[in-house]
Amino acid sequence: MKKLPLPLLLTLGAYLTVQGHVLAQNAATLSIKHDEGTVTLKKNPQRIVAMDEESLGWLAALGLQGRVVGIGSTYLTPADLSGTRIKPEVLGRGFYGRVNLKNPTFVGDWQTPNLETITALKPDLIVRLTWDGNQNYDRLSRVAPVIAYKEGGDGFWQKGLRDLGRLFGREAQAETAIRTAAQTARSNAQKLNAAGILRRYPKAVVIAPFTGGSNWLYTDVRLVPEVQALGFRNGLSVPRTAGVGTAISDEALLGLGKDTLVILFPPGGRYNGADAFLKTAVGQRLKDQSVVYVPDDFNPYTGPLMSVYHSNKLTSLILDRLR
């Protein structure tokens, strides 16, 4: 066999070395198209900032909560903090306690993220929920790669979970979490049907009563997917105004039929206006066909863990209240 000249051998060797490095680099990185752009980043990040409880829930479903070094929240108040640290007793409450957080730093909220604090944490990844008009993507992206998923998008948390599964090599865990949510809904729908609830109330609405007297009708997200998966049809169709729902008038609520279950799903903490709503004329008119589902402290609205949690808790509440 004819031997190649030495210079050619050296050139070929160098080429193969470069190609090997390229292949290795490609294998170690992943490009993700999300709802605020496309980002290429190293696989299996070790230090993560979750900008809200929604994204924390996606990470926890994959067993990654131990890598969360920073968390953003609109629920936390100065009384919940010691400097930038969340007090241990707060981390043991509600959703935080269920996912077993490892002492993350508080990094502000979606409106006012503390970029100095986030930068000091040296994150490899920032994950967040987003919507029309949400700010700070460019500023956060200068600190670390950001991936974000739009609330109200079709299958938004499922897509986010699958992307994170690919990024961390946990695709099987992602599919298990999605499948578990669907199986839980089917099982609970059978319970409601067997108890005659779906015949008595074939339709349902999800109302968020806020402190101060305003009421919000959720139309596509925030408990609505779980309610529909339980077998209820939409009890009131209105145009969406903010991607997740719309303000609803007393007149519209008074027009609901007796065959419509009213699920009062108030916002958490100081925004909860459920008790005040039930004392109004509208609340009194609807009380016999209403259930109040108060979220636990720091609960996300949606996600793989919350889909199962909402379905089970809401089913038990309806059966106890109306059977």
PDB file of C-alpha atoms in Angstrom:
ATOM      1  CA  MET A   1       0.000   0.000   0.000  1.00  0.00           C
ATOM      2  CA  LYS A   2       1.322   3.414  -0.946  1.00  0.00           C
ATOM      3  CA  LYS A   3       2.215   5.552   2.045  1.00  0.00           C
ATOM      4  CA  LEU A   4       0.979   9.125   2.315  1.00  0.00           C
ATOM      5  CA  PRO A   5       3.593  11.858   2.447  1.00  0.00           C
ATOM      6  CA  LEU A   6       4.394  13.035   5.983  1.00  0.00           C
ATOM      7  CA  PRO A   7       3.015  16.598   5.481  1.00  0.00           C
ATOM      8  CA  LEU A   8      -0.260  15.153   4.248  1.00  0.00           C
ATOM      9  CA  LEU A   9      -0.414  12.777   7.212  1.00  0.00           C
ATOM     10  CA  LEU A  10       0.129  15.673   9.603  1.00  0.00           C
ATOM     11  CA  THR A  11      -2.571  17.715   7.879  1.00  0.00           C
ATOM     12  CA  LEU A  12      -5.015  14.816   7.992  1.00  0.00           C
ATOM     13  CA  GLY A  13      -4.230  14.193  11.650  1.00  0.00           C
ATOM     14  CA  ALA A  14      -4.822  17.820  12.532  1.00  0.00           C
ATOM     15  CA  TYR A  15      -8.103  17.811  10.615  1.00  0.00           C
ATOM     16  CA  LEU A  16      -9.319  14.694  12.413  1.00  0.00           C
ATOM     17  CA  THR A  17      -8.334  16.204  15.754  1.00  0.00           C
ATOM     18  CA  VAL A  18     -10.311  19.363  15.038  1.00  0.00           C
ATOM     19  CA  GLN A  19     -13.305  17.349  13.894  1.00  0.00           C
ATOM     20  CA  GLY A  20     -13.116  15.284  17.049  1.00  0.00           C
ATOM     21  CA  HIS A  21     -13.189  18.427  19.152  1.00  0.00           C
ATOM     22  CA  VAL A  22     -16.167  19.740  17.154  1.00  0.00           C
ATOM     23  CA  LEU A  23     -18.087  16.492  17.605  1.00  0.00           C
ATOM     24  CA  ALA A  24     -17.311  16.418  21.314  1.00  0.00           C
ATOM     25  CA  GLN A  25     -18.422  20.027  21.697  1.00  0.00           C
ATOM     26  CA  ASN A  26     -21.643  19.386  19.778  1.00  0.00           C
ATOM     27  CA  ALA A  27     -22.361  16.346  21.951  1.00  0.00           C
ATOM     28  CA  ALA A  28     -21.872  18.429  25.097  1.00  0.00           C
ATOM     29  CA  THR A  29     -24.167  21.297  24.064  1.00  0.00           C
ATOM     30  CA  LEU A  30     -27.822  21.621  23.151  1.00  0.00           C
ATOM     31  CA  SER A  31     -29.813  24.269  21.290  1.00  0.00           C
ATOM     32  CA  ILE A  32     -33.260  24.913  22.727  1.00  0.00           C
ATOM     33  CA  LYS A  33     -35.956  26.954  21.008  1.00  0.00           C
ATOM     34  CA  HIS A  34     -38.153  28.410  23.714  1.00  0.00           C
ATOM     35  CA  ASP A  35     -40.826  31.105  23.865  1.00  0.00           C
ATOM     36  CA  GLU A  36     -38.414  34.027  24.111  1.00  0.00           C
ATOM     37  CA  GLY A  37     -35.746  32.915  21.645  1.00  0.00           C
ATOM     38  CA  THR A  38     -33.199  30.187  20.957  1.00  0.00           C
ATOM     39  CA  VAL A  39     -30.255  29.444  23.206  1.00  0.00           C
ATOM     40  CA  THR A  40     -27.297  27.075  22.935  1.00  0.00           C
ATOM     41  CA  LEU A  41     -25.824  25.937  26.218  1.00  0.00           C
ATOM     42  CA  LYS A  42     -23.849  23.164  27.846  1.00  0.00           C
ATOM     43  CA  LYS A  43     -25.790  20.089  28.805  1.00  0.00           C
ATOM     44  CA  ASN A  44     -26.431  19.154  32.426  1.00  0.00           C
ATOM     45  CA  PRO A  45     -26.050  22.584  34.105  1.00  0.00           C
ATOM     46  CA  GLN A  46     -25.121  22.434  37.772  1.00  0.00           C
ATOM     47  CA  ARG A  47     -26.203  25.840  39.102  1.00  0.00           C
ATOM     48  CA  ILE A  48     -29.748  26.964  38.303  1.00  0.00           C
ATOM     49  CA  VAL A  49     -31.819  30.034  39.083  1.00  0.00           C
ATOM     50  CA  ALA A  50     -35.598  29.473  38.946  1.00  0.00           C
ATOM     51  CA  MET A  51     -37.289  32.847  38.524  1.00  0.00           C
ATOM     52  CA  ASP A  52     -40.661  31.646  39.848  1.00  0.00           C
ATOM     53  CA  GLU A  53     -42.392  28.709  41.473  1.00  0.00           C
ATOM     54  CA  GLU A  54     -43.662  27.513  38.089  1.00  0.00           C
ATOM     55  CA  SER A  55     -40.187  26.802  36.756  1.00  0.00           C
ATOM     56  CA  LEU A  56     -39.147  25.421  40.138  1.00  0.00           C
ATOM     57  CA  GLY A  57     -41.917  22.856  39.774  1.00  0.00           C
ATOM     58  CA  TRP A  58     -40.607  21.716  36.392  1.00  0.00           C
ATOM     59  CA  LEU A  59     -37.114  21.296  37.816  1.00  0.00           C
ATOM     60  CA  ALA A  60     -38.385  19.472  40.903  1.00  0.00           C
ATOM     61  CA  ALA A  61     -40.338  17.025  38.732  1.00  0.00           C
ATOM     62  CA  LEU A  62     -36.984  16.012  37.240  1.00  0.00           C
ATOM     63  CA  GLY A  63     -35.305  15.741  40.645  1.00  0.00           C
ATOM     64  CA  LEU A  64     -33.187  18.856  40.078  1.00  0.00           C
ATOM     65  CA  GLN A  65     -34.301  21.030  42.998  1.00  0.00           C
ATOM     66  CA  GLY A  66     -30.968  20.438  44.737  1.00  0.00           C
ATOM     67  CA  ARG A  67     -29.233  22.389  41.953  1.00  0.00           C
ATOM     68  CA  VAL A  68     -31.435  25.475  42.416  1.00  0.00           C
ATOM     69  CA  VAL A  69     -29.131  28.094  43.932  1.00  0.00           C
ATOM     70  CA  GLY A  70     -31.532  31.019  43.506  1.00  0.00           C
ATOM     71  CA  ILE A  71     -35.282  31.458  43.368  1.00  0.00           C
ATOM     72  CA  GLY A  72     -37.515  34.370  42.419  1.00  0.00           C
ATOM     73  CA  SER A  73     -40.991  34.783  43.871  1.00  0.00           C
ATOM     74  CA  THR A  74     -43.843  37.255  44.181  1.00  0.00           C
ATOM     75  CA  TYR A  75     -45.087  35.459  47.295  1.00  0.00           C
ATOM     76  CA  LEU A  76     -42.166  36.191  49.596  1.00  0.00           C
ATOM     77  CA  THR A  77     -42.191  39.226  51.867  1.00  0.00           C
ATOM     78  CA  PRO A  78     -39.361  40.802  53.907  1.00  0.00           C
ATOM     79  CA  ALA A  79     -40.639  38.861  56.933  1.00  0.00           C
ATOM     80  CA  ASP A  80     -39.868  35.609  55.093  1.00  0.00           C
ATOM     81  CA  LEU A  81     -36.229  36.537  54.538  1.00  0.00           C
ATOM     82  CA  SER A  82     -33.017  36.902  56.466  1.00  0.00           C
ATOM     83  CA  GLY A  83     -30.937  39.078  54.161  1.00  0.00           C
ATOM     84  CA  THR A  84     -31.102  37.324  50.822  1.00  0.00           C
ATOM     85  CA  ARG A  85     -31.774  33.937  52.413  1.00  0.00           C
ATOM     86  CA  ILE A  86     -35.211  32.412  52.808  1.00  0.00           C
ATOM     87  CA  LYS A  87     -35.834  31.524  56.433  1.00  0.00           C
ATOM     88  CA  PRO A  88     -35.735  27.770  57.184  1.00  0.00           C
ATOM     89  CA  GLU A  89     -39.288  27.758  58.534  1.00  0.00           C
ATOM     90  CA  VAL A  90     -40.489  29.299  55.279  1.00  0.00           C
ATOM     91  CA  LEU A  91     -38.667  26.660  53.230  1.00  0.00           C
ATOM     92  CA  GLY A  92     -40.578  24.030  55.182  1.00  0.00           C
ATOM     93  CA  ARG A  93     -44.009  25.420  54.288  1.00  0.00           C
ATOM     94  CA  GLY A  94     -46.366  24.543  51.449  1.00  0.00           C
ATOM     95  CA  PHE A  95     -44.891  23.832  48.059  1.00  0.00           C
ATOM     96  CA  TYR A  96     -41.354  24.663  49.175  1.00  0.00           C
ATOM     97  CA  GLY A  97     -41.576  21.985  51.838  1.00  0.00           C
ATOM     98  CA  ARG A  98     -42.971  19.414  49.414  1.00  0.00           C
ATOM     99  CA  VAL A  99     -40.082  19.824  46.959  1.00  0.00           C
ATOM    100  CA  ASN A 100     -37.390  19.918  49.678  1.00  0.00           C
ATOM    101  CA  LEU A 101     -35.359  22.946  48.640  1.00  0.00           C
ATOM    102  CA  LYS A 102     -31.691  23.254  49.625  1.00  0.00           C
ATOM    103  CA  ASN A 103     -31.458  26.809  50.998  1.00  0.00           C
ATOM    104  CA  PRO A 104     -31.579  28.856  47.759  1.00  0.00           C
ATOM    105  CA  THR A 105     -30.910  32.592  47.648  1.00  0.00           C
ATOM    106  CA  PHE A 106     -33.853  34.923  47.038  1.00  0.00           C
ATOM    107  CA  VAL A 107     -33.283  36.835  43.769  1.00  0.00           C
ATOM    108  CA  GLY A 108     -36.304  39.156  43.631  1.00  0.00           C
ATOM    109  CA  ASP A 109     -39.338  38.689  41.428  1.00  0.00           C
ATOM    110  CA  TRP A 110     -40.182  38.813  37.730  1.00  0.00           C
ATOM    111  CA  GLN A 111     -40.694  42.579  37.825  1.00  0.00           C
ATOM    112  CA  THR A 112     -37.554  43.469  39.774  1.00  0.00           C
ATOM    113  CA  PRO A 113     -34.979  40.678  39.593  1.00  0.00           C
ATOM    114  CA  ASN A 114     -31.842  41.434  41.582  1.00  0.00           C
ATOM    115  CA  LEU A 115     -29.259  41.135  38.820  1.00  0.00           C
ATOM    116  CA  GLU A 116     -26.364  41.721  41.205  1.00  0.00           C
ATOM    117  CA  THR A 117     -27.457  38.827  43.393  1.00  0.00           C
ATOM    118  CA  ILE A 118     -28.104  36.586  40.385  1.00  0.00           C
ATOM    119  CA  THR A 119     -24.688  37.383  38.916  1.00  0.00           C
ATOM    120  CA  ALA A 120     -22.951  36.606  42.226  1.00  0.00           C
ATOM    121  CA  LEU A 121     -24.562  33.143  42.215  1.00  0.00           C
ATOM    122  CA  LYS A 122     -22.752  32.312  38.923  1.00  0.00           C
ATOM    123  CA  PRO A 123     -25.655  30.310  37.480  1.00  0.00           C
ATOM    124  CA  ASP A 124     -25.263  28.033  34.457  1.00  0.00           C
ATOM    125  CA  LEU A 125     -28.960  28.368  33.621  1.00  0.00           C
ATOM    126  CA  ILE A 126     -31.932  30.616  34.371  1.00  0.00           C
ATOM    127  CA  VAL A 127     -35.454  29.198  33.891  1.00  0.00           C
ATOM    128  CA  ARG A 128     -38.651  31.228  33.973  1.00  0.00           C
ATOM    129  CA  LEU A 129     -42.307  31.409  33.100  1.00  0.00           C
ATOM    130  CA  THR A 130     -43.169  34.209  30.681  1.00  0.00           C
ATOM    131  CA  TRP A 131     -46.069  35.993  29.000  1.00  0.00           C
ATOM    132  CA  ASP A 132     -46.732  38.978  26.751  1.00  0.00           C
ATOM    133  CA  GLY A 133     -45.089  42.033  28.236  1.00  0.00           C
ATOM    134  CA  ASN A 134     -42.765  40.192  30.589  1.00  0.00           C
ATOM    135  CA  GLN A 135     -39.482  42.074  30.900  1.00  0.00           C
ATOM    136  CA  ASN A 136     -35.790  41.503  31.667  1.00  0.00           C
ATOM    137  CA  TYR A 137     -35.035  38.644  29.257  1.00  0.00           C
ATOM    138  CA  ASP A 138     -32.110  40.498  27.678  1.00  0.00           C
ATOM    139  CA  ARG A 139     -30.721  41.576  31.051  1.00  0.00           C
ATOM    140  CA  LEU A 140     -30.960  38.064  32.474  1.00  0.00           C
ATOM    141  CA  SER A 141     -29.418  36.590  29.326  1.00  0.00           C
ATOM    142  CA  ARG A 142     -26.284  38.659  29.902  1.00  0.00           C
ATOM    143  CA  VAL A 143     -25.825  36.807  33.184  1.00  0.00           C
ATOM    144  CA  ALA A 144     -26.529  33.225  32.037  1.00  0.00           C
ATOM    145  CA  PRO A 145     -28.467  31.310  29.371  1.00  0.00           C
ATOM    146  CA  VAL A 146     -32.223  31.759  29.843  1.00  0.00           C
ATOM    147  CA  ILE A 147     -35.022  29.440  28.768  1.00  0.00           C
ATOM    148  CA  ALA A 148     -38.624  30.538  29.202  1.00  0.00           C
ATOM    149  CA  TYR A 149     -42.072  29.166  28.410  1.00  0.00           C
ATOM    150  CA  LYS A 150     -45.192  31.204  27.835  1.00  0.00           C
ATOM    151  CA  GLU A 151     -48.144  30.635  30.095  1.00  0.00           C
ATOM    152  CA  GLY A 152     -51.197  30.038  27.972  1.00  0.00           C
ATOM    153  CA  GLY A 153     -49.269  28.362  25.180  1.00  0.00           C
ATOM    154  CA  ASP A 154     -50.509  24.985  23.967  1.00  0.00           C
ATOM    155  CA  GLY A 155     -48.962  22.331  26.208  1.00  0.00           C
ATOM    156  CA  PHE A 156     -46.502  24.876  27.546  1.00  0.00           C
ATOM    157  CA  TRP A 157     -45.358  23.093  30.684  1.00  0.00           C
ATOM    158  CA  GLN A 158     -45.109  19.774  28.868  1.00  0.00           C
ATOM    159  CA  LYS A 159     -42.806  21.363  26.277  1.00  0.00           C
ATOM    160  CA  GLY A 160     -40.720  23.016  28.975  1.00  0.00           C
ATOM    161  CA  LEU A 161     -40.416  19.765  30.878  1.00  0.00           C
ATOM    162  CA  ARG A 162     -39.363  17.827  27.788  1.00  0.00           C
ATOM    163  CA  ASP A 163     -36.750  20.445  26.863  1.00  0.00           C
ATOM    164  CA  LEU A 164     -35.332  20.364  30.371  1.00  0.00           C
ATOM    165  CA  GLY A 165     -35.350  16.573  30.223  1.00  0.00           C
ATOM    166  CA  ARG A 166     -33.186  16.663  27.104  1.00  0.00           C
ATOM    167  CA  LEU A 167     -30.882  19.273  28.611  1.00  0.00           C
ATOM    168  CA  PHE A 168     -30.267  17.220  31.747  1.00  0.00           C
ATOM    169  CA  GLY A 169     -30.449  13.755  30.226  1.00  0.00           C
ATOM    170  CA  ARG A 170     -33.684  13.030  32.070  1.00  0.00           C
ATOM    171  CA  GLU A 171     -36.071  12.419  29.207  1.00  0.00           C
ATOM    172  CA  ALA A 172     -37.540   9.326  30.866  1.00  0.00           C
ATOM    173  CA  GLN A 173     -38.375  11.252  34.043  1.00  0.00           C
ATOM    174  CA  ALA A 174     -40.073  13.957  31.977  1.00  0.00           C
ATOM    175  CA  GLU A 175     -42.280  11.460  30.150  1.00  0.00           C
ATOM    176  CA  THR A 176     -43.132   9.689  33.407  1.00  0.00           C
ATOM    177  CA  ALA A 177     -44.242  12.984  34.975  1.00  0.00           C
ATOM    178  CA  ILE A 178     -46.420  13.850  31.970  1.00  0.00           C
ATOM    179  CA  ARG A 179     -47.936  10.377  31.891  1.00  0.00           C
ATOM    180  CA  THR A 180     -48.615  10.396  35.637  1.00  0.00           C
ATOM    181  CA  ALA A 181     -50.538  13.669  35.360  1.00  0.00           C
ATOM    182  CA  ALA A 182     -52.761  12.244  32.610  1.00  0.00           C
ATOM    183  CA  GLN A 183     -53.372   8.982  34.467  1.00  0.00           C
ATOM    184  CA  THR A 184     -54.279  10.831  37.665  1.00  0.00           C
ATOM    185  CA  ALA A 185     -56.863  12.923  35.819  1.00  0.00           C
ATOM    186  CA  ARG A 186     -58.485   9.846  34.264  1.00  0.00           C
ATOM    187  CA  SER A 187     -58.740   8.105  37.618  1.00  0.00           C
ATOM    188  CA  ASN A 188     -60.272  11.137  39.328  1.00  0.00           C
ATOM    189  CA  ALA A 189     -62.728  11.707  36.472  1.00  0.00           C
ATOM    190  CA  GLN A 190     -64.004   8.164  37.012  1.00  0.00           C
ATOM    191  CA  LYS A 191     -64.531   8.915  40.719  1.00  0.00           C
ATOM    192  CA  LEU A 192     -66.529  12.053  39.963  1.00  0.00           C
ATOM    193  CA  ASN A 193     -68.595  10.289  37.332  1.00  0.00           C
ATOM    194  CA  ALA A 194     -69.351   7.374  39.641  1.00  0.00           C
ATOM    195  CA  ALA A 195     -70.530   9.804  42.332  1.00  0.00           C
ATOM    196  CA  GLY A 196     -72.918  11.524  39.888  1.00  0.00           C
ATOM    197  CA  ILE A 197     -71.083  14.853  40.063  1.00  0.00           C
ATOM    198  CA  LEU A 198     -70.600  15.166  36.309  1.00  0.00           C
ATOM    199  CA  ARG A 199     -74.300  14.574  35.657  1.00  0.00           C
ATOM    200  CA  ARG A 200     -75.290  17.177  38.213  1.00  0.00           C
ATOM    201  CA  TYR A 201     -72.637  19.669  37.121  1.00  0.00           C
ATOM    202  CA  PRO A 202     -71.576  18.960  33.541  1.00  0.00           C
ATOM    203  CA  LYS A 203     -69.998  22.428  33.306  1.00  0.00           C
ATOM    204  CA  ALA A 204     -67.590  24.379  35.481  1.00  0.00           C
ATOM    205  CA  VAL A 205     -65.899  27.761  35.737  1.00  0.00           C
ATOM    206  CA  VAL A 206     -62.746  28.750  37.602  1.00  0.00           C
ATOM    207  CA  ILE A 207     -62.992  32.149  39.282  1.00  0.00           C
ATOM    208  CA  ALA A 208     -60.169  33.975  41.066  1.00  0.00           C
ATOM    209  CA  PRO A 209     -61.598  36.426  43.619  1.00  0.00           C
ATOM    210  CA  PHE A 210     -59.027  39.089  44.470  1.00  0.00           C
ATOM    211  CA  THR A 211     -58.771  41.239  47.565  1.00  0.00           C
ATOM    212  CA  GLY A 212     -60.543  44.508  46.802  1.00  0.00           C
ATOM    213  CA  GLY A 213     -63.501  42.967  45.016  1.00  0.00           C
ATOM    214  CA  SER A 214     -62.309  42.246  41.457  1.00  0.00           C
ATOM    215  CA  ASN A 215     -62.938  38.783  40.037  1.00  0.00           C
ATOM    216  CA  TRP A 216     -61.031  37.018  37.294  1.00  0.00           C
ATOM    217  CA  LEU A 217     -62.276  34.198  35.088  1.00  0.00           C
ATOM    218  CA  TYR A 218     -59.525  31.808  34.065  1.00  0.00           C
ATOM    219  CA  THR A 219     -60.049  30.581  30.534  1.00  0.00           C
ATOM    220  CA  ASP A 220     -57.167  28.320  29.492  1.00  0.00           C
ATOM    221  CA  VAL A 221     -54.665  27.862  32.306  1.00  0.00           C
ATOM    222  CA  ARG A 222     -54.431  28.026  36.108  1.00  0.00           C
ATOM    223  CA  LEU A 223     -56.506  25.007  37.090  1.00  0.00           C
ATOM    224  CA  VAL A 224     -58.638  25.041  33.936  1.00  0.00           C
ATOM    225  CA  PRO A 225     -56.749  22.149  32.231  1.00  0.00           C
ATOM    226  CA  GLU A 226     -57.128  20.017  35.358  1.00  0.00           C
ATOM    227  CA  VAL A 227     -60.839  20.851  35.627  1.00  0.00           C
ATOM    228  CA  GLN A 228     -61.435  19.938  31.993  1.00  0.00           C
ATOM    229  CA  ALA A 229     -59.424  16.730  32.370  1.00  0.00           C
ATOM    230  CA  LEU A 230     -61.791  15.776  35.195  1.00  0.00           C
ATOM    231  CA  GLY A 231     -64.641  15.808  32.668  1.00  0.00           C
ATOM    232  CA  PHE A 232     -66.189  19.265  33.114  1.00  0.00           C
ATOM    233  CA  ARG A 233     -67.068  21.381  30.088  1.00  0.00           C
ATOM    234  CA  ASN A 234     -66.402  25.103  29.914  1.00  0.00           C
ATOM    235  CA  GLY A 235     -69.247  26.907  31.682  1.00  0.00           C
ATOM    236  CA  LEU A 236     -68.647  30.426  30.383  1.00  0.00           C
ATOM    237  CA  SER A 237     -66.947  31.480  27.166  1.00  0.00           C
ATOM    238  CA  VAL A 238     -65.497  34.991  27.032  1.00  0.00           C
ATOM    239  CA  PRO A 239     -62.658  36.622  25.086  1.00  0.00           C
ATOM    240  CA  ARG A 240     -59.254  36.437  26.712  1.00  0.00           C
ATOM    241  CA  THR A 241     -57.601  39.729  27.555  1.00  0.00           C
ATOM    242  CA  ALA A 242     -54.272  38.773  29.089  1.00  0.00           C
ATOM    243  CA  GLY A 243     -53.456  35.308  27.812  1.00  0.00           C
ATOM    244  CA  VAL A 244     -54.796  33.500  30.872  1.00  0.00           C
ATOM    245  CA  GLY A 245     -58.262  34.898  31.454  1.00  0.00           C
ATOM    246  CA  THR A 246     -60.330  38.024  31.824  1.00  0.00           C
ATOM    247  CA  ALA A 247     -62.024  40.199  34.401  1.00  0.00           C
ATOM    248  CA  ILE A 248     -65.599  39.018  34.898  1.00  0.00           C
ATOM    249  CA  SER A 249     -68.608  41.089  35.935  1.00  0.00           C
ATOM    250  CA  ASP A 250     -71.145  40.303  38.623  1.00  0.00           C
ATOM    251  CA  GLU A 251     -73.841  40.240  35.933  1.00  0.00           C
ATOM    252  CA  ALA A 252     -72.050  37.486  34.045  1.00  0.00           C
ATOM    253  CA  LEU A 253     -71.625  35.436  37.197  1.00  0.00           C
ATOM    254  CA  LEU A 254     -75.294  35.858  38.095  1.00  0.00           C
ATOM    255  CA  GLY A 255     -76.156  34.426  34.678  1.00  0.00           C
ATOM    256  CA  LEU A 256     -74.536  31.073  35.405  1.00  0.00           C
ATOM    257  CA  GLY A 257     -76.931  28.137  35.351  1.00  0.00           C
ATOM    258  CA  LYS A 258     -77.525  25.729  38.219  1.00  0.00           C
ATOM    259  CA  ASP A 259     -75.699  23.043  36.209  1.00  0.00           C
ATOM    260  CA  THR A 260     -72.398  24.923  36.421  1.00  0.00           C
ATOM    261  CA  LEU A 261     -69.928  24.213  39.198  1.00  0.00           C
ATOM    262  CA  VAL A 262     -68.217  27.378  40.428  1.00  0.00           C
ATOM    263  CA  ILE A 263     -64.658  26.721  41.553  1.00  0.00           C
ATOM    264  CA  LEU A 264     -63.292  29.634  43.528  1.00  0.00           C
ATOM    265  CA  PHE A 265     -59.528  29.518  43.126  1.00  0.00           C
ATOM    266  CA  PRO A 266     -58.205  32.637  44.852  1.00  0.00           C
ATOM    267  CA  PRO A 267     -54.642  33.897  44.466  1.00  0.00           C
ATOM    268  CA  GLY A 268     -52.310  33.164  47.325  1.00  0.00           C
ATOM    269  CA  GLY A 269     -51.407  35.132  50.388  1.00  0.00           C
ATOM    270  CA  ARG A 270     -52.599  38.710  50.794  1.00  0.00           C
ATOM    271  CA  TYR A 271     -54.390  38.663  47.422  1.00  0.00           C
ATOM    272  CA  ASN A 272     -56.941  36.019  48.522  1.00  0.00           C
ATOM    273  CA  GLY A 273     -60.435  37.527  48.329  1.00  0.00           C
ATOM    274  CA  ALA A 274     -62.522  34.339  48.586  1.00  0.00           C
ATOM    275  CA  ASP A 275     -64.077  35.039  51.982  1.00  0.00           C
ATOM    276  CA  ALA A 276     -65.107  38.544  50.959  1.00  0.00           C
ATOM    277  CA  PHE A 277     -66.588  37.259  47.696  1.00  0.00           C
ATOM    278  CA  LEU A 278     -68.792  34.730  49.469  1.00  0.00           C
ATOM    279  CA  LYS A 279     -70.312  37.536  51.557  1.00  0.00           C
ATOM    280  CA  THR A 280     -71.420  39.500  48.484  1.00  0.00           C
ATOM    281  CA  ALA A 281     -74.814  39.142  46.834  1.00  0.00           C
ATOM    282  CA  VAL A 282     -73.220  37.211  43.963  1.00  0.00           C
ATOM    283  CA  GLY A 283     -71.372  34.924  46.334  1.00  0.00           C
ATOM    284  CA  GLN A 284     -74.543  34.201  48.273  1.00  0.00           C
ATOM    285  CA  ARG A 285     -76.418  33.421  45.058  1.00  0.00           C
ATOM    286  CA  LEU A 286     -73.734  30.931  43.944  1.00  0.00           C
ATOM    287  CA  LYS A 287     -72.702  29.433  47.274  1.00  0.00           C
ATOM    288  CA  ASP A 288     -74.677  26.189  46.935  1.00  0.00           C
ATOM    289  CA  GLN A 289     -72.928  25.355  43.661  1.00  0.00           C
ATOM    290  CA  SER A 290     -69.500  26.609  44.699  1.00  0.00           C
ATOM    291  CA  VAL A 291     -66.374  25.061  46.146  1.00  0.00           C
ATOM    292  CA  VAL A 292     -63.426  27.061  47.455  1.00  0.00           C
ATOM    293  CA  TYR A 293     -60.015  25.695  46.582  1.00  0.00           C
ATOM    294  CA  VAL A 294     -57.368  27.659  48.473  1.00  0.00           C
ATOM    295  CA  PRO A 295     -53.820  27.013  47.263  1.00  0.00           C
ATOM    296  CA  ASP A 296     -51.071  26.077  49.683  1.00  0.00           C
ATOM    297  CA  ASP A 297     -48.315  28.553  50.398  1.00  0.00           C
ATOM    298  CA  PHE A 298     -46.009  29.114  47.416  1.00  0.00           C
ATOM    299  CA  ASN A 299     -47.969  26.763  45.131  1.00  0.00           C
ATOM    300  CA  PRO A 300     -47.325  27.236  41.413  1.00  0.00           C
ATOM    301  CA  TYR A 301     -50.431  27.466  39.276  1.00  0.00           C
ATOM    302  CA  THR A 302     -49.420  24.748  36.831  1.00  0.00           C
ATOM    303  CA  GLY A 303     -46.836  22.116  35.998  1.00  0.00           C
ATOM    304  CA  PRO A 304     -46.328  18.362  36.290  1.00  0.00           C
ATOM    305  CA  LEU A 305     -46.349  18.219  40.077  1.00  0.00           C
ATOM    306  CA  MET A 306     -49.216  20.668  40.411  1.00  0.00           C
ATOM    307  CA  SER A 307     -51.360  18.901  37.824  1.00  0.00           C
ATOM    308  CA  VAL A 308     -51.381  15.791  40.004  1.00  0.00           C
ATOM    309  CA  TYR A 309     -51.752  17.797  43.211  1.00  0.00           C
ATOM    310  CA  HIS A 310     -54.613  19.948  41.880  1.00  0.00           C
ATOM    311  CA  SER A 311     -56.469  16.973  40.439  1.00  0.00           C
ATOM    312  CA  ASN A 312     -56.343  14.982  43.676  1.00  0.00           C
ATOM    313  CA  LYS A 313     -57.130  17.873  46.010  1.00  0.00           C
ATOM    314  CA  LEU A 314     -59.918  19.259  43.842  1.00  0.00           C
ATOM    315  CA  THR A 315     -61.542  15.847  43.418  1.00  0.00           C
ATOM    316  CA  SER A 316     -61.553  15.266  47.174  1.00  0.00           C
ATOM    317  CA  LEU A 317     -62.920  18.753  47.791  1.00  0.00           C
ATOM    318  CA  ILE A 318     -65.771  18.340  45.299  1.00  0.00           C
ATOM    319  CA  LEU A 319     -66.730  14.907  46.605  1.00  0.00           C
ATOM    320  CA  ASP A 320     -66.693  16.064  50.230  1.00  0.00           C
ATOM    321  CA  ARG A 321     -68.665  19.226  49.470  1.00  0.00           C
ATOM    322  CA  LEU A 322     -71.228  18.074  46.911  1.00  0.00           C
ATOM    323  CA  ARG A 323     -71.701  14.316  47.025  1.00  0.00           C
TER     324      ARG A 323
END
